[in-house]
Coordinates of C-alpha atoms and ligand atoms in Angstrom, one line a residue:
X1 CA 7.1 -6.5 -17.2
X2 CA 8.7 -9.9 -16.8
X3 CA 8.6 -12.0 -13.7
X4 CA 9.2 -15.6 -14.7
X5 CA 13.0 -15.3 -14.4
X6 CA 12.9 -13.5 -11.0
X7 CA 14.1 -14.6 -7.7
X8 CA 11.1 -15.5 -5.6
X9 CA 10.8 -14.3 -2.0
X10 CA 10.2 -16.8 0.8
X11 CA 8.5 -14.2 2.9
X12 CA 5.0 -14.8 1.4
X13 CA 2.4 -16.6 3.4
X14 CA -0.9 -17.9 2.1
X15 CA -4.0 -18.0 4.2
X16 CA -7.0 -19.9 3.2
X17 CA -10.2 -20.4 5.1
X18 CA -11.4 -18.0 7.9
X19 CA -9.9 -15.1 9.6
X20 CA -8.2 -17.1 12.3
X21 CA -4.5 -17.0 12.9
X22 CA -2.6 -13.8 13.5
X23 CA -3.5 -11.3 16.2
X24 CA -7.1 -10.5 16.0
X25 CA -10.2 -12.6 16.2
X26 CA -12.5 -12.9 13.3
X27 CA -16.2 -13.5 13.2
X28 CA -18.9 -11.6 15.1
X29 CA -20.3 -10.0 11.9
X30 CA -17.8 -7.2 12.1
X31 CA -15.6 -6.9 9.1
X32 CA -13.0 -4.6 10.7
X33 CA -12.0 -4.0 14.3
X34 CA -9.1 -2.0 15.5
X35 CA -8.7 -3.2 19.0
X36 CA -5.6 -1.4 20.1
X37 CA -3.8 0.8 17.8
X38 CA -6.1 3.5 16.6
X39 CA -4.3 4.5 13.5
X40 CA -2.4 5.0 11.1
X41 CA -2.4 1.5 12.3
X42 CA -3.5 0.2 9.0
X43 CA -2.3 2.1 6.1
X44 CA -4.5 1.4 3.3
X45 CA -3.7 2.3 -0.2
X46 CA -6.9 4.2 -0.3
X47 CA -8.4 2.3 -3.1
X48 CA -10.6 0.2 -1.1
X49 CA -12.7 3.2 -0.3
X50 CA -13.6 3.9 -3.8
X51 CA -13.6 0.4 -5.0
X52 CA -16.8 0.0 -3.2
X53 CA -18.1 3.4 -4.0
X54 CA -17.3 4.9 -0.7
X55 CA -15.8 8.2 -0.1
X56 CA -12.1 8.3 0.2
X57 CA -10.9 8.5 3.7
X58 CA -12.4 11.6 5.2
X59 CA -10.3 12.0 8.4
X60 CA -7.8 9.3 8.8
X61 CA -8.7 5.8 8.9
X62 CA -11.3 5.6 11.6
X63 CA -13.8 7.2 9.3
X64 CA -12.8 5.0 6.5
X65 CA -13.3 2.1 8.7
X66 CA -16.6 3.4 9.8
X67 CA -17.8 3.8 6.2
X68 CA -16.6 0.4 5.3
X69 CA -18.2 -1.0 8.3
X70 CA -21.5 0.7 7.6
X71 CA -21.7 0.0 3.9
X72 CA -20.1 -3.2 3.4
X73 CA -22.7 -5.6 4.6
X74 CA -22.4 -8.9 2.9
X75 CA -19.0 -8.3 1.4
X76 CA -16.7 -9.1 4.3
X77 CA -18.9 -9.3 7.3
X78 CA -18.0 -12.9 8.1
X79 CA -15.0 -14.3 9.6
X80 CA -15.2 -17.3 7.4
X81 CA -15.6 -20.9 8.3
X82 CA -13.2 -22.1 10.9
X83 CA -9.6 -21.0 11.5
X84 CA -7.4 -19.9 8.6
X85 CA -4.8 -22.2 7.3
X86 CA -1.5 -20.5 7.0
X87 CA 1.1 -22.0 4.7
X88 CA 4.1 -21.0 2.6
X89 CA 2.9 -23.4 -0.1
X90 CA 0.9 -21.9 -2.9
X91 CA -2.8 -23.1 -2.8
X92 CA -3.7 -25.2 -5.8
X93 CA -4.9 -23.3 -8.8
X94 CA -3.3 -20.0 -7.6
X95 CA 0.2 -20.5 -9.1
X96 CA 0.1 -17.5 -11.2
X97 CA -0.8 -15.2 -8.3
X98 CA 1.8 -16.9 -6.1
X99 CA 4.6 -16.4 -8.7
X100 CA 3.6 -12.8 -9.0
X101 CA 3.6 -12.0 -5.3
X102 CA 6.8 -13.9 -4.6
X103 CA 8.6 -12.3 -7.5
X104 CA 7.4 -8.8 -6.8
X105 CA 8.2 -9.0 -3.1
X106 CA 11.6 -10.5 -3.9
X107 CA 12.3 -7.5 -6.1
X108 CA 11.4 -5.1 -3.3
X109 CA 13.8 -6.9 -1.0
X110 CA 16.6 -6.6 -3.5
X111 CA 15.9 -2.9 -3.9
X112 CA 15.6 -1.9 -0.2
X113 CA 18.3 -4.1 1.3
X114 CA 21.2 -2.2 -0.2
X115 CA 19.5 1.2 0.3
X116 CA 19.3 0.6 4.0
X117 CA 22.9 -0.5 4.1
X118 CA 24.0 2.6 2.2
X119 CA 21.7 5.0 4.1
X120 CA 19.9 6.1 0.9
X121 CA 16.6 6.7 2.7
X122 CA 14.2 9.6 2.8
X123 CA 13.6 12.0 5.6
X124 CA 12.3 11.9 8.3
X125 CA 14.6 9.2 9.3
X126 CA 15.5 8.1 12.8
X127 CA 19.1 8.4 11.7
X128 CA 20.1 4.8 12.4
X129 CA 21.9 3.1 9.6
X130 CA 19.4 0.3 9.8
X131 CA 19.4 -3.1 8.4
X132 CA 16.4 -3.7 6.2
X133 CA 14.1 -6.1 8.0
X134 CA 12.2 -7.8 5.3
X135 CA 8.4 -7.7 5.7
X136 CA 6.1 -10.6 5.3
X137 CA 3.4 -10.5 2.7
X138 CA 0.2 -12.3 3.7
X139 CA -2.0 -13.3 0.8
X140 CA -5.4 -14.3 2.0
X141 CA -8.2 -15.8 0.1
X142 CA -11.0 -15.7 2.6
X143 CA -13.4 -12.8 3.3
X144 CA -11.3 -11.4 6.1
X145 CA -8.0 -11.6 7.7
X146 CA -6.8 -11.4 11.3
X147 CA -3.8 -9.1 12.0
X148 CA -2.1 -7.5 14.9
X149 CA -4.0 -4.4 13.9
X150 CA -7.4 -6.1 14.1
X151 CA -9.5 -8.1 11.7
X152 CA -10.0 -6.6 8.3
X153 CA -12.5 -7.5 5.6
X154 CA -11.5 -7.7 2.0
X155 CA -13.2 -4.4 1.4
X156 CA -10.3 -2.6 3.1
X157 CA -8.1 -3.4 0.2
X158 CA -4.4 -4.1 0.5
X159 CA -2.9 -2.7 3.6
X160 CA 0.2 -2.7 5.8
X161 CA 0.0 -3.3 9.5
X162 CA 2.9 -1.7 11.4
X163 CA 2.2 -3.7 14.5
X164 CA 3.2 -7.0 12.9
X165 CA 5.2 -5.6 10.0
X166 CA 3.1 -7.5 7.5
X167 CA 1.4 -6.6 4.2
X168 CA -2.0 -8.0 3.5
X169 CA -3.7 -8.5 0.2
X170 CA -6.6 -10.6 -1.2
X171 CA -5.9 -11.2 -4.9
X172 CA -9.5 -10.4 -5.6
X173 CA -8.5 -6.8 -5.2
X174 CA -6.9 -7.0 -8.6
X175 CA -10.3 -7.7 -10.1
X176 CA -11.5 -4.5 -8.4
X177 CA -8.6 -2.6 -9.9
X178 CA -9.3 -3.9 -13.4
X179 CA -13.1 -3.7 -13.4
X180 CA -14.1 -0.9 -11.0
X181 CA -11.0 1.4 -11.0
X182 CA -10.2 0.9 -14.6
X183 CA -6.6 0.4 -13.6
X184 CA -5.5 -2.9 -15.2
X185 CA -2.0 -4.2 -15.8
X186 CA 0.6 -6.3 -14.0
X187 CA 2.9 -3.3 -13.3
X188 CA -0.1 -1.5 -11.7
X189 CA -0.7 -4.5 -9.6
X190 CA 3.0 -4.6 -8.6
X191 CA 2.8 -0.8 -7.7
X192 CA 0.2 -1.7 -5.1
X193 CA 2.6 -4.1 -3.4
X194 CA 5.5 -1.6 -3.7
X195 CA 3.4 1.1 -2.2
X196 CA 2.6 -1.1 0.9
X197 CA 6.3 -2.0 1.1
X198 CA 6.9 1.7 1.1
X199 CA 4.8 1.9 4.2
X200 CA 7.0 -0.7 5.7
X201 CA 10.1 1.3 4.9
X202 CA 8.4 4.3 6.5
X203 CA 7.8 2.2 9.6
X204 CA 11.4 1.3 9.9
X205 CA 12.7 4.8 9.4
X206 CA 10.3 6.4 11.9
X207 CA 8.0 8.3 9.5
X208 CA 5.0 6.3 10.6
X209 CA 5.5 7.3 14.2
X210 CA 5.7 10.9 13.2
X211 CA 2.3 10.7 11.5
X212 CA 0.8 8.8 14.4
X213 CA 1.8 11.5 16.8
X214 CA -0.1 14.1 14.7
X215 CA -3.2 12.0 14.9
X216 CA -6.2 13.8 16.1
X217 CA -4.6 17.2 15.7
X218 CA -5.1 20.0 13.2
X219 CA -2.5 18.6 10.7
X220 CA -3.5 15.0 10.9
X221 CA -4.9 14.8 7.4
X222 CA -2.0 16.6 5.9
X223 CA 0.4 14.3 7.7
X224 CA -1.4 11.4 6.2
X225 CA -1.2 12.9 2.7
X226 CA 2.6 13.4 3.2
X227 CA 3.0 9.8 4.3
X228 CA 0.9 8.4 1.4
X229 CA 2.7 10.5 -1.2
X230 CA 6.0 9.4 0.2
X231 CA 4.9 5.8 -0.1
X232 CA 4.0 6.4 -3.8
X233 CA 7.4 7.9 -4.3
X234 CA 9.1 4.9 -2.7
X235 CA 7.1 2.7 -5.0
X236 CA 8.5 4.7 -7.9
X237 CA 12.0 4.2 -6.5
X238 CA 11.4 0.5 -6.5
X239 CA 10.0 0.7 -10.1
X240 CA 13.1 2.4 -11.3
X241 CA 15.5 0.2 -9.5
X242 CA 13.8 -3.1 -10.4
X243 CA 13.0 -1.9 -13.8
X244 CA 15.9 -3.4 -15.6
X245 CA 15.5 -6.8 -14.1
X246 CA 11.8 -6.8 -14.6
X247 CA 12.0 -5.4 -18.1
X248 CA 9.6 -2.6 -17.3
X249 CA 8.4 -0.9 -20.4
X250 CA 6.9 2.5 -21.1
X251 CA 3.5 0.9 -21.2
X252 CA 4.1 -0.5 -17.7
X253 CA 5.0 2.9 -16.4
X254 CA 1.8 4.3 -17.9
X255 CA -0.2 1.5 -16.1
X256 CA 1.3 2.5 -12.8
X257 CA 0.6 6.2 -13.4
X258 CA -2.9 5.4 -14.4
X259 CA -3.4 3.4 -11.2
X260 CA -2.0 6.3 -9.2
X261 CA -4.4 8.6 -10.9
X262 CA -7.4 6.3 -10.3
X263 CA -6.9 6.3 -6.5
X264 CA -6.3 10.1 -6.0
X265 CA -8.6 11.5 -3.3
X266 CA -10.2 14.1 -5.7
X267 CA -10.9 11.5 -8.3
X268 CA -12.4 9.1 -5.8
X269 CA -14.5 11.8 -4.2
X270 CA -15.8 13.1 -7.5
X271 CA -16.8 9.6 -8.4
X272 CA -18.5 8.8 -5.2
X273 CA -20.2 12.1 -4.3
X274 CA -19.8 14.5 -7.2
X275 CA -17.6 17.1 -5.5
X276 CA -14.3 17.3 -3.7
X277 CA -13.2 18.5 -0.3
X278 CA -9.5 19.1 -0.1
X279 CA -9.5 19.3 3.7
X280 CA -10.6 15.7 3.9
X281 CA -7.8 14.4 1.6
X282 CA -5.7 11.7 3.3
X283 CA -3.8 10.3 0.3
X284 CA -3.4 13.2 -2.1
X285 CA -4.9 14.1 -5.4
X286 CA -4.5 12.1 -8.6
X287 CA -2.0 14.7 -9.9
X288 CA 0.0 14.5 -6.6
X289 CA 0.1 10.7 -6.6
X290 CA 1.3 10.6 -10.2
X291 CA 3.8 13.3 -9.5
X292 CA 5.4 11.5 -6.5
X293 CA 5.4 8.1 -8.1
X294 CA 7.1 9.7 -11.1
X295 CA 9.6 11.6 -8.8
X296 CA 10.7 8.2 -7.4
X297 CA 10.7 6.5 -10.7
X298 CA 12.7 9.1 -12.6
X299 CA 15.3 9.7 -9.9
X300 CA 15.5 6.2 -8.5
X301 CA 16.6 8.0 -5.3
X302 CA 14.6 7.6 -2.1
X303 CA 16.2 10.7 -0.7
X304 CA 14.1 12.6 -3.2
X305 CA 11.0 11.4 -1.6
X306 CA 11.0 14.1 1.0
X307 CA 7.3 14.9 1.4
X308 CA 7.7 16.0 5.0
X309 CA 9.9 19.0 4.9
X310 CA 8.3 20.6 1.9
X311 CA 5.5 23.2 2.3
X312 CA 2.2 21.4 2.1
X313 CA 1.1 23.6 -0.8
X314 CA 4.1 22.5 -2.7
X315 CA 3.4 18.8 -2.6
Ligands
LIG401 ZN1 -0.9 3.9 1.6

C-alpha cells in the first residue's frame, strides 16, 4: 500500500491535551458519558472491547460502555490537563501518522463523492440523490476526547459520532491492533478508518436511523450486526476503488481480512470468556466480517452491501 503520492484531505483535525473542545465535557473521572443520544450514537468498530480484554458488546453500546467504564480505571479516566488544543497542523513528531490519516481520508472522499453523485449506494437508502458531505476525522492524542456524543476515553477505540458527523481515533489504537489483536499492517489500519467512514455513509443514507429506531427492541442486536457488517462491506468497496491508486497488494488484502477476523464477536468472546453467545453479537462473527469486507472488495459496488433485506441467517 502506497500513500506518499496521495492527495491529502484537509478534513483532519488534531487535538492535543485534554478532552476540552467539542460537545461534551471531560474530566470528572468518567471516561465515557453519553449525555443525550443513547445509541447507536457512537458506533465503535468493536475492537476496543476486546483490546482491553472485555467482552464484545453484549447488547448494543450501553453495555459496552458500562464494561469499559467499569474495567478501564487508569486507562482513560482522566479528562487530561486543561482544554484540548485543536489544530489542522500536524503535531511535531507525528508526521507519519498525519500523512497516513490525511491520505487515507482523502482516498475515502475520492471514492464516496462520485458514488453519491451516481446513486451507487446500498439499501436502505432515504432515496435522495445526495451530495456526499465529507466527514471530519479528529485525531486525538490525549486520554479522552469530547464529542457531541459525549466524552470518550481512548479505551473505546476508533468510533464515529453521528451527532457531529466526525470520526475519532487515537493513534495509540494501532499499537493495540498490532500487539494485542495481532492485526498489524497499514492496510489493516486503513480498513479501520474506512469502516468508520462507512458508518458516516450509513448516517447520510438513513441506515443509522433505522437501527436507532430498533433500539431496545427484540431485533436490536441483529440490527446492529446488519449495520456493522454493512460498514465492513463499505470499507471493502473503498479498498477496491482506492486499490489502484494506493497500490494495494494481495498481502494488504490479507491484512484487512486478518483484522476483520480478529474483531469478530465470536473470536472476541472466546478470547475474553471462553465461550460464545450468538444472541449477544452486535458486530458479527469473524467469518461474517471477513465475508462482507470481501463482498465489497471483490465487487467494488456498494449496492452489493445490502445487509438489511437479507434474512438474518443468511448474513
Ligand atoms: Zn462499526
